[in-house]
Coordinates of C-alpha atoms in Angstrom, one line a residue:
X1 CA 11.3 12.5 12.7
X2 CA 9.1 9.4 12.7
X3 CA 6.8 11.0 10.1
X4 CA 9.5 12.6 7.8
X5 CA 11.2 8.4 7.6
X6 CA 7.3 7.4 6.7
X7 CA 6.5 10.0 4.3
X8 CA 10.7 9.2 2.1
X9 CA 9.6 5.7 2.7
X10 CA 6.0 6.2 1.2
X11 CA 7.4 8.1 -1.5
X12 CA 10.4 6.0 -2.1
X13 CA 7.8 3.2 -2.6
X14 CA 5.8 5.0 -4.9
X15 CA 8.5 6.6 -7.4
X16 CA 10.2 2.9 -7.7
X17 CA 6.5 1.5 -7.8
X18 CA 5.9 3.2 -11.2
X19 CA 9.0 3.3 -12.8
X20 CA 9.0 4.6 -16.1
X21 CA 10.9 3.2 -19.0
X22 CA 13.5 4.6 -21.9
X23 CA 13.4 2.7 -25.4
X24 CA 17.1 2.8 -26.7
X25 CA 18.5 1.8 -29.9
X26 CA 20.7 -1.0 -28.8
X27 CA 18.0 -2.8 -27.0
X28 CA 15.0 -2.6 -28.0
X29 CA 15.9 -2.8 -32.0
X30 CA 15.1 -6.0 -33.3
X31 CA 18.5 -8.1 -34.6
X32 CA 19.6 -10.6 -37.0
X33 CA 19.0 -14.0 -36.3
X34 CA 15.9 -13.0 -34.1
X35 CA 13.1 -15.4 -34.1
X36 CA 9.6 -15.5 -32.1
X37 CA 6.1 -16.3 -31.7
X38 CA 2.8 -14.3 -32.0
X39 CA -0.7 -15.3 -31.0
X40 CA -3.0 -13.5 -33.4
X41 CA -6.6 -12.4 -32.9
X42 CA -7.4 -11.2 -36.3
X43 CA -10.6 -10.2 -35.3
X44 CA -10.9 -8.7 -31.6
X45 CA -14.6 -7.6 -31.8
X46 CA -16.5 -4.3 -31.1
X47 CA -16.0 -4.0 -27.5
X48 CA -11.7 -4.3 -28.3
X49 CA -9.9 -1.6 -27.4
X50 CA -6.7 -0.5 -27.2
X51 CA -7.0 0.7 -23.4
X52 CA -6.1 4.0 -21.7
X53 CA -3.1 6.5 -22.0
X54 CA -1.6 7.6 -19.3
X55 CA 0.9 7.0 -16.1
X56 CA 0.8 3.8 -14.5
X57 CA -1.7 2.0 -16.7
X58 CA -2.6 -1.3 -16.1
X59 CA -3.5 -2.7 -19.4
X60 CA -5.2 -6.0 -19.1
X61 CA -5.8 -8.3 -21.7
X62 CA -6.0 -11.4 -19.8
X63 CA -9.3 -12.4 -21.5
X64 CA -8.1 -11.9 -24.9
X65 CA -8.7 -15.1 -27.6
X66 CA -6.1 -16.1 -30.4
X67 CA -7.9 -17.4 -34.2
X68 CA -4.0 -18.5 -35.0
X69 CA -0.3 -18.0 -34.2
X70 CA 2.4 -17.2 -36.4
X71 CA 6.2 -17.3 -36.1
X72 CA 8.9 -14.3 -37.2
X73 CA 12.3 -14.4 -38.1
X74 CA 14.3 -11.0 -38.4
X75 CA 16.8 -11.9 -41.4
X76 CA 19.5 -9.5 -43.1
X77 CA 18.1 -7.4 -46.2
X78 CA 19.4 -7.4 -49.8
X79 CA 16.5 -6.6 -51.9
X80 CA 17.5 -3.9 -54.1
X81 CA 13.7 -2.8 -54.1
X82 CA 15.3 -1.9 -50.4
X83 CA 18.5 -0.5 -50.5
X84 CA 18.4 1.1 -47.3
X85 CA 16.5 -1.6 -45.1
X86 CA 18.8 -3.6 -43.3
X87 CA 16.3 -6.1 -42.1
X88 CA 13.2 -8.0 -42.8
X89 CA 10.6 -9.5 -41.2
X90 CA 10.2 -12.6 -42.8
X91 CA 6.4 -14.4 -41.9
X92 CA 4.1 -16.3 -44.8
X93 CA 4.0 -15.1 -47.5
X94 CA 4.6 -11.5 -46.7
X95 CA 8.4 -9.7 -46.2
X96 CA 8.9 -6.4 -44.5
X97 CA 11.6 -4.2 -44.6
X98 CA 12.9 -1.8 -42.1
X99 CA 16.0 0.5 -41.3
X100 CA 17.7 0.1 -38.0
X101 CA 20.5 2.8 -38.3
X102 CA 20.4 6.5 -36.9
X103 CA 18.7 5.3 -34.3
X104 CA 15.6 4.8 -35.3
X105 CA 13.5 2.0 -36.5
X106 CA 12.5 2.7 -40.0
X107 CA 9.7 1.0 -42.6
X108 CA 10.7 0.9 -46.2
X109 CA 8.1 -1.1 -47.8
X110 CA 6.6 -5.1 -47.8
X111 CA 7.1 -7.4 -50.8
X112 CA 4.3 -9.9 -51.0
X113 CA 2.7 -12.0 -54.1
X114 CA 0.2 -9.5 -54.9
X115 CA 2.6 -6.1 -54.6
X116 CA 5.6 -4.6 -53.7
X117 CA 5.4 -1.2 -52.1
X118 CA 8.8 0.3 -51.3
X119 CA 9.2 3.5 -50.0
X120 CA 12.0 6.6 -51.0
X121 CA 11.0 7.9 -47.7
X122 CA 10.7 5.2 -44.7
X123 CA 8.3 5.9 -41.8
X124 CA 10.3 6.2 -39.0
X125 CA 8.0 4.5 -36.4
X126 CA 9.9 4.7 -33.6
X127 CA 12.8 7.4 -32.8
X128 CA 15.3 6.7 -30.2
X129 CA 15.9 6.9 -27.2
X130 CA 11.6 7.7 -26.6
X131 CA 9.8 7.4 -23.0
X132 CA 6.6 8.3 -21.9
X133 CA 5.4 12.1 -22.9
X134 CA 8.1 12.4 -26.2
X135 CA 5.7 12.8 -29.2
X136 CA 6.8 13.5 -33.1
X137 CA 5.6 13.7 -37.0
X138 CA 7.0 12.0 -39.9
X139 CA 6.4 12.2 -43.8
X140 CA 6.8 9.5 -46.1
X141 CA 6.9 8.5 -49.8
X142 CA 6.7 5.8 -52.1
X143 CA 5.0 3.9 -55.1
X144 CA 4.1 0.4 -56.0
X145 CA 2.7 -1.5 -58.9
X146 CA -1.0 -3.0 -59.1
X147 CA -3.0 -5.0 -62.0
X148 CA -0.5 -3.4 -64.0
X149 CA -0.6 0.0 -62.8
X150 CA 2.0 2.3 -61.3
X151 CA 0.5 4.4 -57.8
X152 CA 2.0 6.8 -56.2
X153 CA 1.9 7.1 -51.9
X154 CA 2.3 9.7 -49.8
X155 CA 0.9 10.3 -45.9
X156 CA 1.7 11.5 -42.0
X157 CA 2.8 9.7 -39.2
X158 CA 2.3 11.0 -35.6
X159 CA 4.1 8.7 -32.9
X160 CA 3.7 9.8 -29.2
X161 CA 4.5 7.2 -26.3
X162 CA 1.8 7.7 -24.8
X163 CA 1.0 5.8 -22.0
X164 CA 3.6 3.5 -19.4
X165 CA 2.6 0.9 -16.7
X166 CA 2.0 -3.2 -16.8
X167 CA 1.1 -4.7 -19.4
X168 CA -1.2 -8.1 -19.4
X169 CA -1.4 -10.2 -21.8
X170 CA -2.9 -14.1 -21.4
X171 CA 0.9 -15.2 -21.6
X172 CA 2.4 -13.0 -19.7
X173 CA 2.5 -10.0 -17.3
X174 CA 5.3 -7.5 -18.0
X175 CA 6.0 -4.7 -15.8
X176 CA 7.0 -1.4 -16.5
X177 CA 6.1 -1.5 -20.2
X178 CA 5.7 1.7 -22.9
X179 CA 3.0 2.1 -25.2
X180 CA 4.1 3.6 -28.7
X181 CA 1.0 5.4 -30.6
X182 CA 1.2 5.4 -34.1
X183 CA -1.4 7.8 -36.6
X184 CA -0.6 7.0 -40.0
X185 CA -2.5 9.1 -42.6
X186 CA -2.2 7.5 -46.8
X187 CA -3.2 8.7 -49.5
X188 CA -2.3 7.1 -52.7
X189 CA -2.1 8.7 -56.3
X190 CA -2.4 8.0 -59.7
X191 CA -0.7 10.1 -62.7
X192 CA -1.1 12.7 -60.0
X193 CA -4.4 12.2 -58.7
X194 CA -6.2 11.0 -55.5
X195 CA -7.6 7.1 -55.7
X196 CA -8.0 6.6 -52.0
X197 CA -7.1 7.3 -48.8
X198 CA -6.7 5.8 -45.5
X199 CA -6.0 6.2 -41.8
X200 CA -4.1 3.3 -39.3
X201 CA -3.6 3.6 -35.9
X202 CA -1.1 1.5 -34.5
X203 CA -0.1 0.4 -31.0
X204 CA 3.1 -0.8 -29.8
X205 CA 3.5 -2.1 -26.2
X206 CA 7.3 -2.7 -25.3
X207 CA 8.7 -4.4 -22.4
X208 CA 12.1 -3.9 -20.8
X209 CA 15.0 -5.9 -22.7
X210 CA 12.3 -7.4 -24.9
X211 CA 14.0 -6.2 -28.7
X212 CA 10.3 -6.1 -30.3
X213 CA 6.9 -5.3 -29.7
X214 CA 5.3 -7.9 -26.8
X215 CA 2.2 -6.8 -28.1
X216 CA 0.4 -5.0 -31.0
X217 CA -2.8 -3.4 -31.8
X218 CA -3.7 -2.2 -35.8
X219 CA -7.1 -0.8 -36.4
X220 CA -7.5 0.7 -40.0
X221 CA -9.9 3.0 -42.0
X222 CA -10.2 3.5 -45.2
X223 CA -12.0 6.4 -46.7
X224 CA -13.5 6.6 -43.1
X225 CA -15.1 2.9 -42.7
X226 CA -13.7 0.7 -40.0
X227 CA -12.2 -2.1 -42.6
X228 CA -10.1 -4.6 -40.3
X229 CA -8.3 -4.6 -37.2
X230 CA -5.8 -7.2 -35.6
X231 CA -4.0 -7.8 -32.1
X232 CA -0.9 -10.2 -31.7
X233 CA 1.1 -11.0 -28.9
X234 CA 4.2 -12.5 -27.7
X235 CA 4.1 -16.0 -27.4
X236 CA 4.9 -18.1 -23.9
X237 CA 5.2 -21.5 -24.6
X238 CA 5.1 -22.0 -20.5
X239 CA 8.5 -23.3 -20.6
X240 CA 10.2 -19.4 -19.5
X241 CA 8.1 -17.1 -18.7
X242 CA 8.9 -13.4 -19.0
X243 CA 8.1 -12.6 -15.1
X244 CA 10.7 -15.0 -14.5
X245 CA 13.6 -13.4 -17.0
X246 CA 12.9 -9.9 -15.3
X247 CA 13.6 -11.5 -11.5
X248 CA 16.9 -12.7 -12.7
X249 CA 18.2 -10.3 -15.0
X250 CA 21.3 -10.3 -17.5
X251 CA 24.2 -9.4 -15.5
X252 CA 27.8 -9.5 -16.0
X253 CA 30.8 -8.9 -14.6
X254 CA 33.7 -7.4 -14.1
X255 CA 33.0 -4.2 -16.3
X256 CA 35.1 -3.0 -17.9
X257 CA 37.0 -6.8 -18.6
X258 CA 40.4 -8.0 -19.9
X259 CA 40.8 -11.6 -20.0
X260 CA 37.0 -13.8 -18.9
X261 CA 33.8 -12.0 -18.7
X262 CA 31.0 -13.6 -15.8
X263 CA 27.9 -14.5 -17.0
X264 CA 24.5 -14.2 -14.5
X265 CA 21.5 -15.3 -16.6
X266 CA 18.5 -17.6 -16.4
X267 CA 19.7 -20.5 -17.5
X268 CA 16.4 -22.6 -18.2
X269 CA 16.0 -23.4 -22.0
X270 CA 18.4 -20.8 -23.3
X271 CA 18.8 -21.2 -27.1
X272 CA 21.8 -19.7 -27.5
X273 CA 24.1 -16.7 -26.2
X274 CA 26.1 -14.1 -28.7
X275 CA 28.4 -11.3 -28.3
X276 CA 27.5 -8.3 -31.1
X277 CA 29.4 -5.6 -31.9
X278 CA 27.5 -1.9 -31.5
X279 CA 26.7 -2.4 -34.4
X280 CA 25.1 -5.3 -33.9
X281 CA 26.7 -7.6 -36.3
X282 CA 27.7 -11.3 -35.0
X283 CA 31.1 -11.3 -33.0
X284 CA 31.2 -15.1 -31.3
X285 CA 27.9 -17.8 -30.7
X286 CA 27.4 -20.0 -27.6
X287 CA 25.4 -22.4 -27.4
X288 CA 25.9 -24.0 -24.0
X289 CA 24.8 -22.5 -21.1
X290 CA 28.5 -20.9 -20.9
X291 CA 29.3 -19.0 -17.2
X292 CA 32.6 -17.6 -18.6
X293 CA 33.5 -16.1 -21.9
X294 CA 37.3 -15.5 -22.9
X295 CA 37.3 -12.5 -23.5
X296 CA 41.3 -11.5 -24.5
X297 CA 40.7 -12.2 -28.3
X298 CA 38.8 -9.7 -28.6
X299 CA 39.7 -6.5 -29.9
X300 CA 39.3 -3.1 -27.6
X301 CA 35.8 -1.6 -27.4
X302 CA 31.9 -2.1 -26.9
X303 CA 30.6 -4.8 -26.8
X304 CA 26.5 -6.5 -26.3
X305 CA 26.1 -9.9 -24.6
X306 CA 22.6 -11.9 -25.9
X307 CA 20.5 -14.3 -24.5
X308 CA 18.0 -15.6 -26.4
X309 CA 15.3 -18.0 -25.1
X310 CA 13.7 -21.2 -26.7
X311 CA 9.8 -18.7 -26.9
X312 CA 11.9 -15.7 -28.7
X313 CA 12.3 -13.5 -25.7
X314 CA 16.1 -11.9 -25.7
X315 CA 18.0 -9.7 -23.3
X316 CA 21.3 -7.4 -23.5
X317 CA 23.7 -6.0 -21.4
X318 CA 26.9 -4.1 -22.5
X319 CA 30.4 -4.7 -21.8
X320 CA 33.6 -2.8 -22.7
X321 CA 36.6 -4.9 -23.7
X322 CA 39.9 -3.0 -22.5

């Protein structure tokens, strides 16, 4: 009896020890109203790479430099070059589109000074829900204009998650974090024929109740030469870090509610707190470190509760009104 309680302890230990994580629509799309911080390194060297796949992984990137850092903010899309992007990422200079309906996450195209390459046919980079082992291909389509002339694009993507574990990054350790593998083969046309080709890998690590990547590898070929790579990661400005959000998680209570809605959150430099609808638009703002939301104005249904934090990192819960 003594070595049957061992072995369901030992093996109780082990299965929540490597826990693996789900990706889901509602929390891990990015929103509205989202801002962050990345540390770049646009320039990661030859002996960068993006780590192994696998169960369990420990990714560490505790030794990686940053040549510059760069804010985001996710804003609402109207660009008819667009029309079925609701979002864009808007950084310097650059603006990209995606989809976040039919739950996926969707890239239509980037508008920049030098081009604007919009897509008929998004890349669905990420379907939902995905966990560690799911795998599937994609086509797209598109054209954009340059010195004057009209191209044509075209190319393959093949997404697998292919790896789960902890993830470290010099600003942060996050547990129980999914690697998303992106192969996304171009080629690019002109009055019908070929003018060039090229292959991107992409890595997305994501972290649980983080709404975007917390970290980012590109490496891209073109016509079979290495021609650039680039890493970014999210940004702790020290203040909150993300090892301290997943001790004291988003709670609330009680759930299903009527009348006032609990809140049990880290309150250290929260920027603000909203309730969205499912489909995600704005229902009510707070920002005060609120413990109790009235809850009876609000009509019957689902609901998300948001806390966003001063370095960009956000967490949801759900919460039926009755």
């Amino acid at each position: 009896m003594r070595h049957l309680i061992f072995t369901t302890l030992f093996l109780s230990i082990y299965f929540f020890g490597n826990a693996q994580i789900t990706l889901t629509a509602e929390v891990h799309n990015p929103n509205v109203g989202d801002t962050y911080e990345q540390n770049i390194n646009s320039d990661p060297g030859a002996g960068f790479t993006e780590g192994p796949s696998g169960a369990d992984v420990t990714w560490d990137f505790s030794n990686l430099t940053t040549s510059t850092t760069r804010g985001v903010s996710i804003q609402a899309a109207s660009n008819p070059d667009f029309p079925n992007a609701d979002i864009f990422y808007s950084q310097v200079g650059t603006y990209s589109y995606f989809g976040t309906a039919n739950n996926a996450f969707v890239y239509w195209g980037i508008n920049t000074d030098q081009a604007v390459i919009a897509y008929t046919d998004g890349e669905d980079q990420v379907r939902f829900p995905i966990t560690y082992g799911d795998s599937y291909s994609d086509t797209f389509e598109g054209s954009y204009e340059s010195f004057g002339m009209t191209f044509d694009r075209e190319g393959t993507l093949d997404v697998a998650a292919d790896g789960y574990g902890t993830l470290i990054t010099p600003d942060a350790t996050y547990d129980n974090a999914l690697r998303i593998q992106i192969v996304r083969n171009t080629t690019d046309y002109q009055n019908g024929s070929p003018t060039g080709s090229t292959v991107d890998t992409i890595y997305y690590w994501y972290a649980e109740n983080i709404n975007f990547p917390v970290m980012t590898y590109n490496r891209n070929y073109s016509e079979g030469s290495l021609v650039g790579e680039s890493v970014n990661y999210l940004s702790d400005d020290g203040t909150l870090s993300v090892s301290g959000i997943e001790a004291k998680t988003l709670e609330v209570y009680p759930n299903p509610v009527q009348n006032r809605l609990n809140l049990n959150y880290d309150k250290q430099k929260i920027r603000h707190i909203q309730i969205l609808d499912l489909q995600g638009k704005l229902v009510k703002e707070f920002a005060a470190k609120v413990e109790t939301i009235i809850t009876e104005d609000l009509p019957t249904g689902t609901y998300f509760i948001k806390t966003t934090y001063s370095n960009g990192v956000a967490q949801k819960a759900k919460f039926i009104k009755q």
